[in-house]
Amino acid sequence: MSNSDRVVLALGGAGTLGSGIVKALLDKGFKVAVISRDSIRLERLQSFVSPNTKNNLTTIVGNVGLEEGAEQAKQALLKAVGKVTDIVSSLGFSWCQGGPPYTQTLKDLQWVIETLLFSTFVSWKAFFPLVRDGSDCTYTFITGGAGVKLLMPGTGFLTVGAASTLAFCQVLQDEYPEVPCKLNQTTPGLATPERIVPGYLNHLDLGQGVAALVERRATSHAVLMVNCPADLKSALLERSL
């Protein structure tokens, strides 16, 4: 199956991280669909991608963090694109520095867990059946480096939420060890454009890595650690992505 015959659903594709992934997939010739609650973000995404690839980008307004919303979005998606061959999930927010845990509330923690873990679970439950039985299909989770370690003081709740999502994705790989779909997870050391520092990946670099992983379909049921640009370069050269 050529890239032009494949349709990638990019969950979280309107966010900072997701936009880099969407752009890279489109540049490789994939058709890409993005669902977001925020129509303004979808408009920004249309302006962000390469002009000659816009016709291959489908945007849908919907809420994949709620069960009813995810089902509605799925029906709208299938009506718009007909099929899905690959899914990349990079749901959640890119940064949360609310302070030490004792200064925050239970409501703050609930918001983090809902945004990172619950949305990942609800969307997986809705969309995984679209690709589960296809040996040419992929489902890739982007869980982020925050799930592995505390990034800096004040980001503890981000770590708790990201670690919960990381654990959920690992559970899925163990629960479905022989599913035909290529089921993978990456935990990149990523910084947003305004916070980029040496040694961290930006969203465009990571997008190229994820696009290569989806394109090659050579890896399954793996947790791929890409903590810095050097890791990404090695992974691309060794074709482990």
PDB file of C-alpha atoms in Angstrom:
ATOM      1  CA  MET A   1       0.000   0.000   0.000  1.00  0.00           C
ATOM      2  CA  SER A   2       1.497   3.348  -1.011  1.00  0.00           C
ATOM      3  CA  ASN A   3       1.443   6.367   1.280  1.00  0.00           C
ATOM      4  CA  SER A   4      -1.125   8.055  -0.941  1.00  0.00           C
ATOM      5  CA  ASP A   5      -3.527   5.166  -0.297  1.00  0.00           C
ATOM      6  CA  ARG A   6      -3.208   5.445   3.476  1.00  0.00           C
ATOM      7  CA  VAL A   7      -5.277   7.677   5.753  1.00  0.00           C
ATOM      8  CA  VAL A   8      -3.789   8.646   9.120  1.00  0.00           C
ATOM      9  CA  LEU A   9      -6.007   9.843  11.940  1.00  0.00           C
ATOM     10  CA  ALA A  10      -3.886  12.226  14.018  1.00  0.00           C
ATOM     11  CA  LEU A  11      -5.515  12.504  17.455  1.00  0.00           C
ATOM     12  CA  GLY A  12      -4.225  15.707  19.026  1.00  0.00           C
ATOM     13  CA  GLY A  13      -3.039  16.773  15.586  1.00  0.00           C
ATOM     14  CA  ALA A  14      -4.070  20.398  16.113  1.00  0.00           C
ATOM     15  CA  GLY A  15      -1.719  20.842  19.080  1.00  0.00           C
ATOM     16  CA  THR A  16       1.918  21.891  19.041  1.00  0.00           C
ATOM     17  CA  LEU A  17       3.307  18.357  18.997  1.00  0.00           C
ATOM     18  CA  GLY A  18       0.561  17.041  16.749  1.00  0.00           C
ATOM     19  CA  SER A  19       1.022  19.774  14.157  1.00  0.00           C
ATOM     20  CA  GLY A  20       4.610  18.688  13.573  1.00  0.00           C
ATOM     21  CA  ILE A  21       3.469  15.114  13.081  1.00  0.00           C
ATOM     22  CA  VAL A  22       0.668  16.125  10.713  1.00  0.00           C
ATOM     23  CA  LYS A  23       3.009  18.228   8.602  1.00  0.00           C
ATOM     24  CA  ALA A  24       5.569  15.415   8.327  1.00  0.00           C
ATOM     25  CA  LEU A  25       2.917  12.849   7.366  1.00  0.00           C
ATOM     26  CA  LEU A  26       1.471  15.127   4.706  1.00  0.00           C
ATOM     27  CA  ASP A  27       4.944  15.845   3.328  1.00  0.00           C
ATOM     28  CA  LYS A  28       5.436  12.082   2.920  1.00  0.00           C
ATOM     29  CA  GLY A  29       2.277  11.815   0.839  1.00  0.00           C
ATOM     30  CA  PHE A  30      -0.179  10.469   3.437  1.00  0.00           C
ATOM     31  CA  LYS A  31      -3.751  11.638   3.684  1.00  0.00           C
ATOM     32  CA  VAL A  32      -4.328  12.931   7.224  1.00  0.00           C
ATOM     33  CA  ALA A  33      -7.467  13.579   9.261  1.00  0.00           C
ATOM     34  CA  VAL A  34      -7.483  15.686  12.437  1.00  0.00           C
ATOM     35  CA  ILE A  35     -10.296  16.002  14.985  1.00  0.00           C
ATOM     36  CA  SER A  36     -10.326  18.893  17.444  1.00  0.00           C
ATOM     37  CA  ARG A  37     -12.828  20.729  19.626  1.00  0.00           C
ATOM     38  CA  ASP A  38     -11.195  24.009  18.640  1.00  0.00           C
ATOM     39  CA  SER A  39     -12.038  25.190  15.127  1.00  0.00           C
ATOM     40  CA  ILE A  40      -9.503  28.022  15.427  1.00  0.00           C
ATOM     41  CA  ARG A  41      -6.705  25.503  15.999  1.00  0.00           C
ATOM     42  CA  LEU A  42      -7.837  23.587  12.952  1.00  0.00           C
ATOM     43  CA  GLU A  43      -7.656  26.761  10.891  1.00  0.00           C
ATOM     44  CA  ARG A  44      -4.133  27.427  12.181  1.00  0.00           C
ATOM     45  CA  LEU A  45      -3.159  23.887  11.231  1.00  0.00           C
ATOM     46  CA  GLN A  46      -4.367  24.472   7.675  1.00  0.00           C
ATOM     47  CA  SER A  47      -2.046  27.495   7.504  1.00  0.00           C
ATOM     48  CA  PHE A  48       0.862  25.623   9.107  1.00  0.00           C
ATOM     49  CA  VAL A  49       1.159  22.638   6.755  1.00  0.00           C
ATOM     50  CA  SER A  50       2.903  22.815   3.397  1.00  0.00           C
ATOM     51  CA  PRO A  51       0.606  24.593   0.905  1.00  0.00           C
ATOM     52  CA  ASN A  52       0.835  21.822  -1.692  1.00  0.00           C
ATOM     53  CA  THR A  53      -0.432  19.209   0.814  1.00  0.00           C
ATOM     54  CA  LYS A  54      -3.562  20.994   2.070  1.00  0.00           C
ATOM     55  CA  ASN A  55      -5.850  18.982  -0.188  1.00  0.00           C
ATOM     56  CA  ASN A  56      -4.802  15.825   1.662  1.00  0.00           C
ATOM     57  CA  LEU A  57      -5.758  17.250   5.086  1.00  0.00           C
ATOM     58  CA  THR A  58      -9.266  16.688   6.463  1.00  0.00           C
ATOM     59  CA  THR A  59     -10.299  18.565   9.611  1.00  0.00           C
ATOM     60  CA  ILE A  60     -13.314  17.723  11.767  1.00  0.00           C
ATOM     61  CA  VAL A  61     -14.673  19.570  14.795  1.00  0.00           C
ATOM     62  CA  GLY A  62     -15.390  17.082  17.586  1.00  0.00           C
ATOM     63  CA  ASN A  63     -14.583  16.037  21.137  1.00  0.00           C
ATOM     64  CA  VAL A  64     -12.755  12.696  21.333  1.00  0.00           C
ATOM     65  CA  GLY A  65     -12.347  12.998  25.113  1.00  0.00           C
ATOM     66  CA  LEU A  66     -15.974  12.059  25.785  1.00  0.00           C
ATOM     67  CA  GLU A  67     -17.505   8.719  24.806  1.00  0.00           C
ATOM     68  CA  GLU A  68     -20.501  10.190  22.990  1.00  0.00           C
ATOM     69  CA  GLY A  69     -18.349  12.832  21.301  1.00  0.00           C
ATOM     70  CA  ALA A  70     -15.808  10.257  20.166  1.00  0.00           C
ATOM     71  CA  GLU A  71     -18.488   8.105  18.565  1.00  0.00           C
ATOM     72  CA  GLN A  72     -19.978  11.104  16.790  1.00  0.00           C
ATOM     73  CA  ALA A  73     -16.529  12.149  15.588  1.00  0.00           C
ATOM     74  CA  LYS A  74     -15.854   8.630  14.330  1.00  0.00           C
ATOM     75  CA  GLN A  75     -18.995   8.630  12.198  1.00  0.00           C
ATOM     76  CA  ALA A  76     -18.116  12.064  10.802  1.00  0.00           C
ATOM     77  CA  LEU A  77     -14.589  10.853  10.104  1.00  0.00           C
ATOM     78  CA  LEU A  78     -15.690   7.757   8.199  1.00  0.00           C
ATOM     79  CA  LYS A  79     -18.185   9.798   6.204  1.00  0.00           C
ATOM     80  CA  ALA A  80     -15.438  12.253   5.252  1.00  0.00           C
ATOM     81  CA  VAL A  81     -12.533   9.912   4.454  1.00  0.00           C
ATOM     82  CA  GLY A  82     -14.094   6.462   4.074  1.00  0.00           C
ATOM     83  CA  LYS A  83     -11.388   4.515   5.870  1.00  0.00           C
ATOM     84  CA  VAL A  84      -8.515   4.837   8.349  1.00  0.00           C
ATOM     85  CA  THR A  85      -5.312   2.831   7.999  1.00  0.00           C
ATOM     86  CA  ASP A  86      -3.170   4.407  10.725  1.00  0.00           C
ATOM     87  CA  ILE A  87      -3.676   6.287  13.986  1.00  0.00           C
ATOM     88  CA  VAL A  88      -1.248   8.526  15.875  1.00  0.00           C
ATOM     89  CA  SER A  89      -2.364   9.640  19.334  1.00  0.00           C
ATOM     90  CA  SER A  90      -0.671  12.673  20.890  1.00  0.00           C
ATOM     91  CA  LEU A  91      -3.518  13.873  23.082  1.00  0.00           C
ATOM     92  CA  GLY A  92      -3.204  16.210  26.024  1.00  0.00           C
ATOM     93  CA  PHE A  93      -1.388  19.443  26.671  1.00  0.00           C
ATOM     94  CA  SER A  94       2.258  20.253  26.089  1.00  0.00           C
ATOM     95  CA  TRP A  95       3.111  21.855  29.426  1.00  0.00           C
ATOM     96  CA  CYS A  96       1.806  22.095  32.998  1.00  0.00           C
ATOM     97  CA  GLN A  97       3.798  23.849  35.719  1.00  0.00           C
ATOM     98  CA  GLY A  98       1.273  24.430  38.456  1.00  0.00           C
ATOM     99  CA  GLY A  99       3.673  24.260  41.380  1.00  0.00           C
ATOM    100  CA  PRO A 100       4.447  21.700  44.096  1.00  0.00           C
ATOM    101  CA  PRO A 101       1.653  19.163  44.726  1.00  0.00           C
ATOM    102  CA  TYR A 102       0.723  20.570  48.148  1.00  0.00           C
ATOM    103  CA  THR A 103      -0.113  23.936  46.562  1.00  0.00           C
ATOM    104  CA  GLN A 104      -2.628  22.407  44.141  1.00  0.00           C
ATOM    105  CA  THR A 105      -6.114  21.002  44.521  1.00  0.00           C
ATOM    106  CA  LEU A 106      -7.803  17.707  43.797  1.00  0.00           C
ATOM    107  CA  LYS A 107      -9.621  19.474  40.970  1.00  0.00           C
ATOM    108  CA  ASP A 108      -6.250  20.364  39.419  1.00  0.00           C
ATOM    109  CA  LEU A 109      -5.147  16.730  39.520  1.00  0.00           C
ATOM    110  CA  GLN A 110      -8.458  15.532  38.136  1.00  0.00           C
ATOM    111  CA  TRP A 111      -8.107  17.932  35.198  1.00  0.00           C
ATOM    112  CA  VAL A 112      -4.635  16.611  34.384  1.00  0.00           C
ATOM    113  CA  ILE A 113      -5.739  12.968  34.547  1.00  0.00           C
ATOM    114  CA  GLU A 114      -8.855  13.648  32.470  1.00  0.00           C
ATOM    115  CA  THR A 115      -6.879  15.542  29.838  1.00  0.00           C
ATOM    116  CA  LEU A 116      -4.065  13.011  29.478  1.00  0.00           C
ATOM    117  CA  LEU A 117      -5.329   9.580  30.535  1.00  0.00           C
ATOM    118  CA  PHE A 118      -9.096   9.666  30.065  1.00  0.00           C
ATOM    119  CA  SER A 119      -8.925  11.219  26.584  1.00  0.00           C
ATOM    120  CA  THR A 120      -6.352   8.628  25.491  1.00  0.00           C
ATOM    121  CA  PHE A 121      -8.550   5.796  26.767  1.00  0.00           C
ATOM    122  CA  VAL A 122     -11.819   7.079  25.300  1.00  0.00           C
ATOM    123  CA  SER A 123     -10.336   7.787  21.867  1.00  0.00           C
ATOM    124  CA  TRP A 124      -8.517   4.436  21.773  1.00  0.00           C
ATOM    125  CA  LYS A 125     -11.734   2.598  22.578  1.00  0.00           C
ATOM    126  CA  ALA A 126     -13.575   4.422  19.806  1.00  0.00           C
ATOM    127  CA  PHE A 127     -10.963   4.309  17.040  1.00  0.00           C
ATOM    128  CA  PHE A 128      -8.834   1.193  17.664  1.00  0.00           C
ATOM    129  CA  PRO A 129     -11.475  -1.106  16.052  1.00  0.00           C
ATOM    130  CA  LEU A 130     -10.892   0.740  12.760  1.00  0.00           C
ATOM    131  CA  VAL A 131      -7.313  -0.556  12.508  1.00  0.00           C
ATOM    132  CA  ARG A 132      -7.102  -3.482  14.930  1.00  0.00           C
ATOM    133  CA  ASP A 133      -7.340  -6.316  12.421  1.00  0.00           C
ATOM    134  CA  GLY A 134      -5.203  -4.851   9.656  1.00  0.00           C
ATOM    135  CA  SER A 135      -1.667  -6.172   9.299  1.00  0.00           C
ATOM    136  CA  ASP A 136      -0.842  -3.061   7.252  1.00  0.00           C
ATOM    137  CA  CYS A 137      -2.267  -0.768   9.941  1.00  0.00           C
ATOM    138  CA  THR A 138      -0.534   1.077  12.789  1.00  0.00           C
ATOM    139  CA  TYR A 139      -1.530   2.712  16.069  1.00  0.00           C
ATOM    140  CA  THR A 140       1.165   4.877  17.646  1.00  0.00           C
ATOM    141  CA  PHE A 141       0.957   6.544  21.061  1.00  0.00           C
ATOM    142  CA  ILE A 142       3.108   9.580  21.869  1.00  0.00           C
ATOM    143  CA  THR A 143       3.369   9.690  25.662  1.00  0.00           C
ATOM    144  CA  GLY A 144       6.250  12.091  26.200  1.00  0.00           C
ATOM    145  CA  GLY A 145       9.298  12.229  28.434  1.00  0.00           C
ATOM    146  CA  ALA A 146       7.313  13.648  31.366  1.00  0.00           C
ATOM    147  CA  GLY A 147       5.942  10.181  32.066  1.00  0.00           C
ATOM    148  CA  VAL A 148       9.436   8.904  32.826  1.00  0.00           C
ATOM    149  CA  LYS A 149      10.829  11.679  35.028  1.00  0.00           C
ATOM    150  CA  LEU A 150      10.064  15.012  36.654  1.00  0.00           C
ATOM    151  CA  LEU A 151      11.006  17.605  34.070  1.00  0.00           C
ATOM    152  CA  MET A 152      11.506  20.447  36.541  1.00  0.00           C
ATOM    153  CA  PRO A 153      10.107  21.651  39.892  1.00  0.00           C
ATOM    154  CA  GLY A 154       6.419  22.428  39.669  1.00  0.00           C
ATOM    155  CA  THR A 155       5.626  19.921  36.925  1.00  0.00           C
ATOM    156  CA  GLY A 156       4.718  17.040  39.221  1.00  0.00           C
ATOM    157  CA  PHE A 157       1.098  16.747  38.148  1.00  0.00           C
ATOM    158  CA  LEU A 158       2.197  16.650  34.504  1.00  0.00           C
ATOM    159  CA  THR A 159       4.450  13.712  35.385  1.00  0.00           C
ATOM    160  CA  VAL A 160       1.621  11.928  37.220  1.00  0.00           C
ATOM    161  CA  GLY A 161      -0.735  12.302  34.258  1.00  0.00           C
ATOM    162  CA  ALA A 162       1.855  11.389  31.641  1.00  0.00           C
ATOM    163  CA  ALA A 163       3.007   8.371  33.669  1.00  0.00           C
ATOM    164  CA  SER A 164      -0.601   7.178  33.899  1.00  0.00           C
ATOM    165  CA  THR A 165      -0.926   7.388  30.127  1.00  0.00           C
ATOM    166  CA  LEU A 166       2.412   5.647  29.688  1.00  0.00           C
ATOM    167  CA  ALA A 167       1.253   2.780  31.908  1.00  0.00           C
ATOM    168  CA  PHE A 168      -2.060   2.514  30.048  1.00  0.00           C
ATOM    169  CA  CYS A 169      -0.279   2.207  26.700  1.00  0.00           C
ATOM    170  CA  GLN A 170       2.030  -0.472  28.085  1.00  0.00           C
ATOM    171  CA  VAL A 171      -1.000  -2.377  29.357  1.00  0.00           C
ATOM    172  CA  LEU A 172      -2.529  -2.307  25.867  1.00  0.00           C
ATOM    173  CA  GLN A 173       0.580  -3.839  24.341  1.00  0.00           C
ATOM    174  CA  ASP A 174       0.459  -6.677  26.872  1.00  0.00           C
ATOM    175  CA  GLU A 175      -3.304  -7.151  26.538  1.00  0.00           C
ATOM    176  CA  TYR A 176      -3.072  -7.439  22.738  1.00  0.00           C
ATOM    177  CA  PRO A 177       0.232  -9.240  22.109  1.00  0.00           C
ATOM    178  CA  GLU A 178      -0.772 -10.774  18.772  1.00  0.00           C
ATOM    179  CA  VAL A 179      -3.059  -8.148  17.284  1.00  0.00           C
ATOM    180  CA  PRO A 180      -2.226  -7.701  13.556  1.00  0.00           C
ATOM    181  CA  CYS A 181      -2.086  -3.901  13.835  1.00  0.00           C
ATOM    182  CA  LYS A 182       1.382  -2.488  14.591  1.00  0.00           C
ATOM    183  CA  LEU A 183       0.964  -1.106  18.114  1.00  0.00           C
ATOM    184  CA  ASN A 184       3.799   1.143  19.301  1.00  0.00           C
ATOM    185  CA  GLN A 185       4.615   3.883  21.752  1.00  0.00           C
ATOM    186  CA  THR A 186       7.235   6.642  21.769  1.00  0.00           C
ATOM    187  CA  THR A 187       8.386   8.626  24.804  1.00  0.00           C
ATOM    188  CA  PRO A 188      10.280  11.577  23.342  1.00  0.00           C
ATOM    189  CA  GLY A 189      12.193  14.269  25.179  1.00  0.00           C
ATOM    190  CA  LEU A 190      10.229  17.099  23.623  1.00  0.00           C
ATOM    191  CA  ALA A 191      10.222  20.844  24.222  1.00  0.00           C
ATOM    192  CA  THR A 192       7.744  23.352  22.837  1.00  0.00           C
ATOM    193  CA  PRO A 193       9.174  25.968  20.430  1.00  0.00           C
ATOM    194  CA  GLU A 194       9.308  28.674  23.094  1.00  0.00           C
ATOM    195  CA  ARG A 195      11.076  26.340  25.554  1.00  0.00           C
ATOM    196  CA  ILE A 196      13.455  24.547  23.203  1.00  0.00           C
ATOM    197  CA  VAL A 197      16.919  23.977  24.655  1.00  0.00           C
ATOM    198  CA  PRO A 198      19.921  21.956  23.394  1.00  0.00           C
ATOM    199  CA  GLY A 199      19.365  18.224  23.694  1.00  0.00           C
ATOM    200  CA  TYR A 200      15.586  18.297  23.273  1.00  0.00           C
ATOM    201  CA  LEU A 201      13.516  17.582  20.187  1.00  0.00           C
ATOM    202  CA  ASN A 202      11.197  20.111  18.629  1.00  0.00           C
ATOM    203  CA  HIS A 203       7.820  19.179  17.174  1.00  0.00           C
ATOM    204  CA  LEU A 204       9.078  19.203  13.581  1.00  0.00           C
ATOM    205  CA  ASP A 205      11.963  16.811  14.326  1.00  0.00           C
ATOM    206  CA  LEU A 206       9.688  14.445  16.197  1.00  0.00           C
ATOM    207  CA  GLY A 207       7.155  14.631  13.382  1.00  0.00           C
ATOM    208  CA  GLN A 208       9.741  13.276  10.943  1.00  0.00           C
ATOM    209  CA  GLY A 209      10.493  10.376  13.291  1.00  0.00           C
ATOM    210  CA  VAL A 210       6.844   9.462  13.806  1.00  0.00           C
ATOM    211  CA  ALA A 211       6.147   9.723  10.073  1.00  0.00           C
ATOM    212  CA  ALA A 212       9.026   7.306   9.410  1.00  0.00           C
ATOM    213  CA  LEU A 213       7.659   4.871  12.011  1.00  0.00           C
ATOM    214  CA  VAL A 214       4.201   4.934  10.431  1.00  0.00           C
ATOM    215  CA  GLU A 215       5.566   4.688   6.890  1.00  0.00           C
ATOM    216  CA  ARG A 216       7.889   1.733   7.493  1.00  0.00           C
ATOM    217  CA  ARG A 217       5.568  -0.413   9.631  1.00  0.00           C
ATOM    218  CA  ALA A 218       8.664  -2.382  10.619  1.00  0.00           C
ATOM    219  CA  THR A 219       8.178  -2.277  14.396  1.00  0.00           C
ATOM    220  CA  SER A 220       5.380  -3.585  16.573  1.00  0.00           C
ATOM    221  CA  HIS A 221       4.626  -3.688  20.294  1.00  0.00           C
ATOM    222  CA  ALA A 222       7.663  -1.586  21.170  1.00  0.00           C
ATOM    223  CA  VAL A 223       8.349   1.357  23.461  1.00  0.00           C
ATOM    224  CA  LEU A 224      10.703   3.618  21.535  1.00  0.00           C
ATOM    225  CA  MET A 225      12.801   6.020  23.593  1.00  0.00           C
ATOM    226  CA  VAL A 226      13.873   9.098  21.646  1.00  0.00           C
ATOM    227  CA  ASN A 227      15.233  11.537  24.192  1.00  0.00           C
ATOM    228  CA  CYS A 228      17.285  13.865  22.021  1.00  0.00           C
ATOM    229  CA  PRO A 229      18.136  14.709  18.379  1.00  0.00           C
ATOM    230  CA  ALA A 230      21.032  12.217  18.439  1.00  0.00           C
ATOM    231  CA  ASP A 231      18.646   9.406  19.450  1.00  0.00           C
ATOM    232  CA  LEU A 232      16.312  10.338  16.618  1.00  0.00           C
ATOM    233  CA  LYS A 233      19.113  10.407  14.059  1.00  0.00           C
ATOM    234  CA  SER A 234      20.362   6.978  15.185  1.00  0.00           C
ATOM    235  CA  ALA A 235      16.863   5.505  15.137  1.00  0.00           C
ATOM    236  CA  LEU A 236      16.247   6.753  11.601  1.00  0.00           C
ATOM    237  CA  LEU A 237      19.590   5.447  10.345  1.00  0.00           C
ATOM    238  CA  GLU A 238      19.110   2.067  12.045  1.00  0.00           C
ATOM    239  CA  ARG A 239      15.503   1.966  10.829  1.00  0.00           C
ATOM    240  CA  SER A 240      14.242   1.160  14.327  1.00  0.00           C
ATOM    241  CA  LEU A 241      11.633   3.863  13.790  1.00  0.00           C
TER     242      LEU A 241
END
